[in-house]
Amino acid sequence: VLSSALAAEKLAETFNNICGEQLDQQGQNLVKLLAENGRLKALPEISALFTQFKADFEKEVEVDVTSATKLTKKQQNEISASLEKRLARKVKLNCDVNADLIAGVIIKAGDTVIDGSVRSKLNRLSSTLQA
């Protein structure tokens, strides 16, 4: 038992040394507590949940926007403003390009998906014609 306690303490110390000044005293205590209880593997999930709770508290949302071509700053600003109005939150856009969409955009904000791509419209039309 003594050796495992020392191993956990050494592991926490090493982890805190690597992080340096990125962790305050509370963060270092959390790492030490997780190490003592063999829960350091949970740290990525804890970080993800913290980020999500922080965004919810600050009324922010990350939105993935996939378009057929690169969006201009003006287009990004228009999409952002429209989504901020619709979602009643500050919006942070993550833009990506996928030429397979042909034209249009796909917007994903949490559970909400807005598919305005030509590829999607063609697939729906094809399904309707085949039915």
XYZ file of N, CA, C and O in Angstrom:
524
model
N 0.834 -1.191 0.000
C 0.000 0.000 0.000
C 0.879 1.255 0.000
O 0.588 2.216 -0.692
N 1.947 1.217 0.783
C 2.836 2.370 0.869
C 3.472 2.670 -0.480
O 3.542 3.819 -0.897
N 3.899 1.640 -1.185
C 4.556 1.863 -2.477
C 3.583 2.426 -3.507
O 3.959 3.251 -4.330
N 2.308 1.996 -3.469
C 1.343 2.533 -4.426
C 1.027 3.995 -4.105
O 0.804 4.789 -5.007
N 1.024 4.346 -2.825
C 0.798 5.743 -2.457
C 1.959 6.612 -2.928
O 1.755 7.721 -3.420
N 3.183 6.104 -2.793
C 4.353 6.840 -3.267
C 4.345 6.943 -4.787
O 4.702 7.977 -5.338
N 3.933 5.868 -5.451
C 3.865 5.890 -6.915
C 2.852 6.928 -7.393
O 3.120 7.672 -8.342
N 1.713 6.998 -6.728
C 0.687 7.976 -7.095
C 1.190 9.393 -6.862
O 0.977 10.287 -7.681
N 1.884 9.595 -5.752
C 2.419 10.918 -5.442
C 3.471 11.330 -6.473
O 3.489 12.458 -6.946
N 4.336 10.380 -6.838
C 5.381 10.657 -7.837
C 4.748 10.947 -9.199
O 5.191 11.847 -9.920
N 3.706 10.168 -9.557
C 3.011 10.367 -10.821
C 2.364 11.763 -10.869
O 2.477 12.473 -11.868
N 1.707 12.152 -9.786
C 1.070 13.468 -9.726
C 2.121 14.566 -9.805
O 1.929 15.573 -10.503
N 3.244 14.375 -9.104
C 4.321 15.371 -9.122
C 4.885 15.527 -10.536
O 5.098 16.635 -11.018
N 5.097 14.402 -11.223
C 5.613 14.434 -12.594
C 4.628 15.152 -13.520
O 5.012 16.007 -14.317
N 3.357 14.806 -13.387
C 2.320 15.410 -14.214
C 2.274 16.921 -13.986
O 2.224 17.702 -14.933
N 2.306 17.329 -12.721
C 2.249 18.757 -12.391
C 3.496 19.495 -12.868
O 3.416 20.652 -13.281
N 4.653 18.836 -12.835
C 5.881 19.457 -13.334
C 5.808 19.678 -14.842
O 6.287 20.688 -15.355
N 5.236 18.717 -15.547
C 5.101 18.839 -17.002
C 4.162 20.000 -17.348
O 4.437 20.785 -18.248
N 3.074 20.122 -16.609
C 2.099 21.184 -16.879
C 2.628 22.551 -16.478
O 2.196 23.563 -17.025
N 3.528 22.574 -15.517
C 4.133 23.839 -15.105
C 3.105 24.825 -14.600
O 2.235 24.485 -13.804
N 3.188 26.051 -15.095
C 2.319 27.124 -14.622
C 0.931 27.109 -15.256
O 0.110 27.972 -14.965
N 0.673 26.124 -16.112
C -0.652 26.032 -16.720
C -1.701 25.604 -15.697
O -2.886 25.821 -15.903
N -1.258 24.962 -14.611
C -2.174 24.542 -13.557
C -1.963 25.394 -12.311
O -0.841 25.560 -11.849
N -3.058 25.921 -11.774
C -2.959 26.626 -10.504
C -2.970 25.593 -9.370
O -2.960 24.386 -9.619
N -3.009 26.048 -8.139
C -2.954 25.140 -6.990
C -4.138 24.174 -6.980
O -3.983 22.993 -6.681
N -5.312 24.672 -7.339
C -6.498 23.806 -7.375
C -6.355 22.728 -8.448
O -6.728 21.578 -8.230
N -5.809 23.083 -9.584
C -5.585 22.101 -10.646
C -4.575 21.045 -10.228
O -4.756 19.856 -10.495
N -3.528 21.481 -9.564
C -2.518 20.531 -9.084
C -3.107 19.603 -8.025
O -2.815 18.403 -8.018
N -3.961 20.146 -7.172
C -4.617 19.303 -6.167
C -5.539 18.277 -6.828
O -5.626 17.136 -6.376
N -6.229 18.682 -7.886
C -7.098 17.761 -8.607
C -6.279 16.615 -9.203
O -6.655 15.445 -9.087
N -5.157 16.938 -9.823
C -4.297 15.914 -10.408
C -3.801 14.964 -9.319
O -3.810 13.747 -9.491
N -3.408 15.511 -8.194
C -2.927 14.683 -7.081
C -4.032 13.756 -6.585
O -3.802 12.563 -6.371
N -5.223 14.282 -6.428
C -6.361 13.480 -5.974
C -6.696 12.377 -6.972
O -6.947 11.227 -6.590
N -6.697 12.711 -8.263
C -6.969 11.708 -9.292
C -5.900 10.614 -9.290
O -6.214 9.432 -9.424
N -4.638 10.999 -9.123
C -3.547 10.023 -9.089
C -3.682 9.110 -7.882
O -3.516 7.888 -7.992
N -4.005 9.687 -6.725
C -4.142 8.885 -5.507
C -5.257 7.854 -5.629
O -5.177 6.780 -5.042
N -6.290 8.182 -6.392
C -7.424 7.277 -6.545
C -7.376 6.474 -7.851
O -8.365 5.835 -8.217
N -6.237 6.536 -8.554
C -6.083 5.778 -9.797
C -7.034 6.216 -10.889
O -7.495 5.401 -11.677
N -7.332 7.497 -10.944
C -8.323 8.002 -11.898
C -7.757 8.987 -12.914
O -8.509 9.733 -13.535
N -6.453 8.998 -13.104
C -5.880 9.946 -14.075
C -6.398 9.703 -15.488
O -6.446 10.625 -16.295
N -6.822 8.477 -15.774
C -7.354 8.186 -17.111
C -8.641 8.952 -17.384
O -9.029 9.126 -18.535
N -9.299 9.421 -16.333
C -10.551 10.167 -16.493
C -10.307 11.635 -16.814
O -11.251 12.368 -17.118
N -9.064 12.090 -16.763
C -8.757 13.511 -16.953
C -9.235 14.068 -18.301
O -9.814 15.163 -18.328
N -9.064 13.372 -19.431
C -9.579 13.930 -20.701
C -11.094 14.129 -20.683
O -11.600 15.144 -21.176
N -11.819 13.190 -20.084
C -13.279 13.328 -20.017
C -13.673 14.472 -19.080
O -14.596 15.238 -19.366
N -12.945 14.606 -17.967
C -13.192 15.710 -17.040
C -12.971 17.040 -17.757
O -13.761 17.968 -17.627
N -11.907 17.120 -18.533
C -11.604 18.341 -19.273
C -12.705 18.668 -20.283
O -13.138 19.817 -20.400
N -13.168 17.657 -21.006
C -14.226 17.867 -22.000
C -15.522 18.331 -21.333
O -16.189 19.254 -21.817
N -15.879 17.705 -20.218
C -17.095 18.094 -19.511
C -16.976 19.512 -18.948
O -17.927 20.291 -19.007
N -15.788 19.837 -18.412
C -15.577 21.193 -17.891
C -15.755 22.221 -19.004
O -16.427 23.246 -18.819
N -15.164 21.946 -20.158
C -15.274 22.863 -21.295
C -16.735 23.036 -21.709
O -17.183 24.149 -21.985
N -17.480 21.930 -21.715
C -18.894 21.987 -22.086
C -19.698 22.785 -21.053
O -20.500 23.646 -21.420
N -19.471 22.523 -19.768
C -20.195 23.251 -18.723
C -19.854 24.740 -18.744
O -20.722 25.593 -18.549
N -18.588 25.051 -19.002
C -18.150 26.448 -19.069
C -18.859 27.158 -20.229
O -19.340 28.281 -20.082
N -18.908 26.491 -21.381
C -19.574 27.078 -22.547
C -21.062 27.278 -22.273
O -21.639 28.310 -22.649
N -21.704 26.309 -21.618
C -23.119 26.451 -21.270
C -23.328 27.633 -20.331
O -24.256 28.420 -20.498
N -22.459 27.761 -19.346
C -22.567 28.855 -18.375
C -22.379 30.209 -19.058
O -23.090 31.165 -18.758
N -21.414 30.278 -19.979
C -21.115 31.536 -20.664
C -21.998 31.766 -21.885
O -21.799 32.712 -22.629
N -22.972 30.874 -22.094
C -23.896 30.982 -23.228
C -23.139 31.023 -24.554
O -23.371 31.868 -25.408
N -22.198 30.076 -24.717
C -21.443 29.957 -25.963
C -21.706 28.589 -26.572
O -21.993 27.635 -25.867
N -21.568 28.519 -27.876
C -21.709 27.237 -28.565
C -20.721 27.195 -29.731
O -20.503 28.195 -30.400
N -20.109 26.029 -29.897
C -19.243 25.824 -31.062
C -20.086 25.241 -32.181
O -20.842 24.297 -31.966
N -19.943 25.814 -33.347
C -20.728 25.396 -34.503
C -19.784 24.953 -35.610
O -18.864 25.686 -35.973
N -20.025 23.755 -36.132
C -19.252 23.239 -37.258
C -19.986 23.587 -38.539
O -21.154 23.217 -38.711
N -19.308 24.289 -39.412
C -19.888 24.693 -40.701
C -19.049 24.055 -41.800
O -17.865 24.332 -41.924
N -19.670 23.191 -42.577
C -18.999 22.559 -43.705
C -19.612 23.116 -44.982
O -20.826 23.070 -45.162
N -18.767 23.646 -45.844
C -19.258 24.250 -47.079
C -18.526 23.648 -48.275
O -17.473 23.046 -48.141
N -19.112 23.848 -49.448
C -18.524 23.314 -50.669
C -17.281 24.106 -51.075
O -16.357 23.562 -51.665
N -17.272 25.381 -50.747
C -16.119 26.242 -51.023
C -15.789 27.031 -49.762
O -16.612 27.129 -48.854
N -14.610 27.625 -49.757
C -14.185 28.402 -48.591
C -15.101 29.607 -48.413
O -15.383 30.338 -49.363
N -15.587 29.799 -47.191
C -16.473 30.926 -46.898
C -15.667 32.208 -46.732
O -14.590 32.198 -46.137
N -16.223 33.296 -47.226
C -15.590 34.602 -47.020
C -15.874 35.057 -45.583
O -16.761 34.519 -44.912
N -15.132 36.055 -45.133
C -15.366 36.609 -43.794
C -16.798 37.140 -43.671
O -17.444 36.987 -42.649
N -17.283 37.765 -44.742
C -18.640 38.306 -44.726
C -19.661 37.186 -44.544
O -20.592 37.315 -43.751
N -19.479 36.077 -45.281
C -20.395 34.951 -45.152
C -20.333 34.355 -43.742
O -21.371 34.026 -43.153
N -19.121 34.236 -43.206
C -18.970 33.714 -41.849
C -19.680 34.612 -40.844
O -20.371 34.127 -39.939
N -19.528 35.929 -41.007
C -20.182 36.876 -40.099
C -21.696 36.796 -40.201
O -22.397 36.870 -39.188
N -22.211 36.627 -41.419
C -23.667 36.519 -41.610
C -24.203 35.243 -40.969
O -25.238 35.262 -40.305
N -23.492 34.129 -41.176
C -23.911 32.853 -40.574
C -23.859 32.959 -39.056
O -24.787 32.552 -38.353
N -22.779 33.538 -38.552
C -22.608 33.681 -37.109
C -23.720 34.540 -36.502
O -24.320 34.172 -35.483
N -24.012 35.666 -37.121
C -25.060 36.562 -36.615
C -26.421 35.876 -36.631
O -27.198 35.981 -35.667
N -26.710 35.180 -37.706
C -27.989 34.480 -37.826
C -28.125 33.388 -36.758
O -29.179 33.244 -36.125
N -27.041 32.635 -36.540
C -27.088 31.567 -35.543
C -27.158 32.117 -34.121
O -27.839 31.538 -33.263
N -26.471 33.226 -33.867
C -26.536 33.839 -32.537
C -27.970 34.257 -32.221
O -28.439 34.089 -31.100
N -28.657 34.765 -33.220
C -30.051 35.163 -33.040
C -30.934 33.934 -32.803
O -31.767 33.921 -31.900
N -30.722 32.893 -33.592
C -31.557 31.683 -33.512
C -31.295 30.887 -32.236
O -32.225 30.365 -31.620
N -30.011 30.777 -31.828
C -29.647 29.949 -30.682
C -29.575 30.730 -29.369
O -29.440 30.134 -28.301
N -29.645 32.048 -29.453
C -29.540 32.930 -28.272
C -28.256 32.646 -27.490
O -28.253 32.557 -26.273
N -27.164 32.482 -28.213
C -25.847 32.230 -27.621
C -24.782 32.872 -28.493
O -24.997 33.120 -29.674
N -23.595 33.094 -27.889
C -22.452 33.517 -28.690
C -21.994 32.303 -29.493
O -21.962 31.189 -28.975
N -21.634 32.518 -30.731
C -21.286 31.421 -31.636
C -19.812 31.491 -32.006
O -19.300 32.553 -32.344
N -19.150 30.338 -31.931
C -17.776 30.216 -32.415
C -17.820 29.245 -33.596
O -18.186 28.084 -33.435
N -17.487 29.734 -34.779
C -17.555 28.913 -35.988
C -16.269 28.115 -36.200
O -15.171 28.646 -36.062
N -16.437 26.843 -36.531
C -15.347 25.989 -36.995
C -15.676 25.655 -38.445
O -16.574 24.859 -38.708
N -14.990 26.297 -39.374
C -15.309 26.143 -40.794
C -14.436 25.080 -41.443
O -13.248 24.971 -41.145
N -15.062 24.312 -42.331
C -14.377 23.248 -43.058
C -14.914 23.247 -44.490
O -16.038 23.693 -44.736
N -14.120 22.741 -45.413
C -14.526 22.680 -46.815
C -14.624 21.226 -47.249
O -13.740 20.421 -46.964
N -15.726 20.895 -47.925
C -15.930 19.562 -48.490
C -16.567 19.738 -49.871
O -17.762 20.018 -49.978
N -15.774 19.566 -50.904
C -16.246 19.792 -52.280
C -17.350 18.815 -52.682
O -18.100 19.083 -53.618
N -17.490 17.686 -51.977
C -18.536 16.710 -52.288
C -19.940 17.274 -52.085
O -20.914 16.721 -52.599
N -20.064 18.377 -51.363
C -21.378 18.982 -51.122
C -21.926 19.655 -52.376
O -23.104 19.976 -52.427
N -21.092 19.885 -53.350
C -21.403 20.564 -54.617
C -21.613 22.059 -54.377
O -20.942 22.889 -54.950
N -22.563 22.416 -53.531
C -22.819 23.817 -53.162
C -23.580 23.816 -51.847
O -24.100 22.787 -51.424
N -23.640 24.975 -51.195
C -24.378 25.077 -49.944
C -23.525 24.757 -48.731
O -22.307 24.627 -48.829
N -24.197 24.626 -47.574
C -23.499 24.373 -46.311
C -24.260 23.366 -45.457
O -25.468 23.187 -45.612
N -23.514 22.738 -44.546
C -24.093 21.922 -43.486
C -23.635 22.555 -42.177
O -22.440 22.761 -41.965
N -24.590 22.856 -41.311
C -24.297 23.506 -40.042
C -24.686 22.566 -38.909
O -25.821 22.072 -38.875
N -23.737 22.317 -38.003
C -24.000 21.453 -36.851
C -23.688 22.217 -35.576
O -22.564 22.645 -35.352
N -24.721 22.385 -34.745
C -24.579 23.062 -33.454
C -25.200 22.161 -32.396
O -26.423 22.125 -32.244
N -24.355 21.370 -31.717
C -24.874 20.426 -30.737
C -25.713 19.374 -31.435
O -25.258 18.710 -32.367
N -26.987 19.245 -31.034
C -27.895 18.264 -31.634
C -28.593 18.796 -32.873
O -29.275 18.051 -33.570
N -28.435 20.078 -33.155
C -29.104 20.709 -34.284
C -28.245 20.603 -35.542
O -27.072 20.940 -35.522
N -28.851 20.105 -36.616
C -28.160 20.015 -37.903
C -29.022 20.700 -38.959
O -30.209 20.400 -39.099
N -28.416 21.634 -39.665
C -29.086 22.315 -40.770
C -28.324 21.944 -42.035
O -27.181 22.331 -42.208
N -28.972 21.151 -42.888
C -28.315 20.679 -44.104
C -28.882 21.422 -45.303
O -29.964 21.132 -45.777
N -28.125 22.392 -45.777
C -28.533 23.164 -46.947
C -27.646 22.873 -48.136
O -27.478 23.724 -49.010
N -27.088 21.659 -48.191
C -26.181 21.317 -49.290
C -26.958 20.812 -50.496
O -28.025 20.211 -50.371
N -26.412 21.054 -51.654
C -27.021 20.575 -52.895
C -26.958 19.049 -52.938
O -27.898 18.394 -53.386
N -25.877 18.471 -52.426
C -25.743 17.012 -52.389
C -26.920 16.389 -51.637
O -27.531 15.431 -52.094
N -27.281 16.939 -50.509
C -28.396 16.429 -49.711
C -29.719 16.573 -50.475
O -30.543 15.658 -50.478
N -29.904 17.713 -51.113
C -31.136 17.932 -51.875
C -31.240 16.958 -53.043
O -32.324 16.432 -53.335
N -30.130 16.701 -53.703
C -30.135 15.726 -54.798
C -30.447 14.317 -54.291
O -31.174 13.562 -54.935
N -29.895 13.963 -53.137
C -30.174 12.640 -52.563
C -31.645 12.495 -52.203
O -32.251 11.449 -52.444
N -32.256 13.553 -51.638
C -33.686 13.502 -51.302
C -34.539 13.407 -52.571
O -35.505 12.659 -52.625
N -34.146 14.152 -53.591
C -34.882 14.102 -54.866
C -34.778 12.715 -55.476
O -35.775 12.162 -55.949
N -33.600 12.136 -55.451
C -33.401 10.785 -55.978
C -34.256 9.766 -55.229
O -34.879 8.894 -55.837
N -34.300 9.877 -53.904
C -35.109 8.960 -53.092
C -36.589 9.103 -53.417
O -37.314 8.114 -53.510
N -37.034 10.336 -53.615
C -38.434 10.583 -53.929
C -38.789 10.003 -55.291
O -39.853 9.402 -55.452
N -37.905 10.169 -56.255
C -38.182 9.669 -57.605
C -38.168 8.148 -57.656
O -38.885 7.548 -58.453
N -37.365 7.512 -56.801
C -37.292 6.068 -56.792
C -38.428 5.420 -56.011
O -38.705 4.241 -56.191
N -39.114 6.202 -55.201
C -40.201 5.646 -54.368
C -41.464 5.401 -55.147
O -41.724 5.757 -56.197
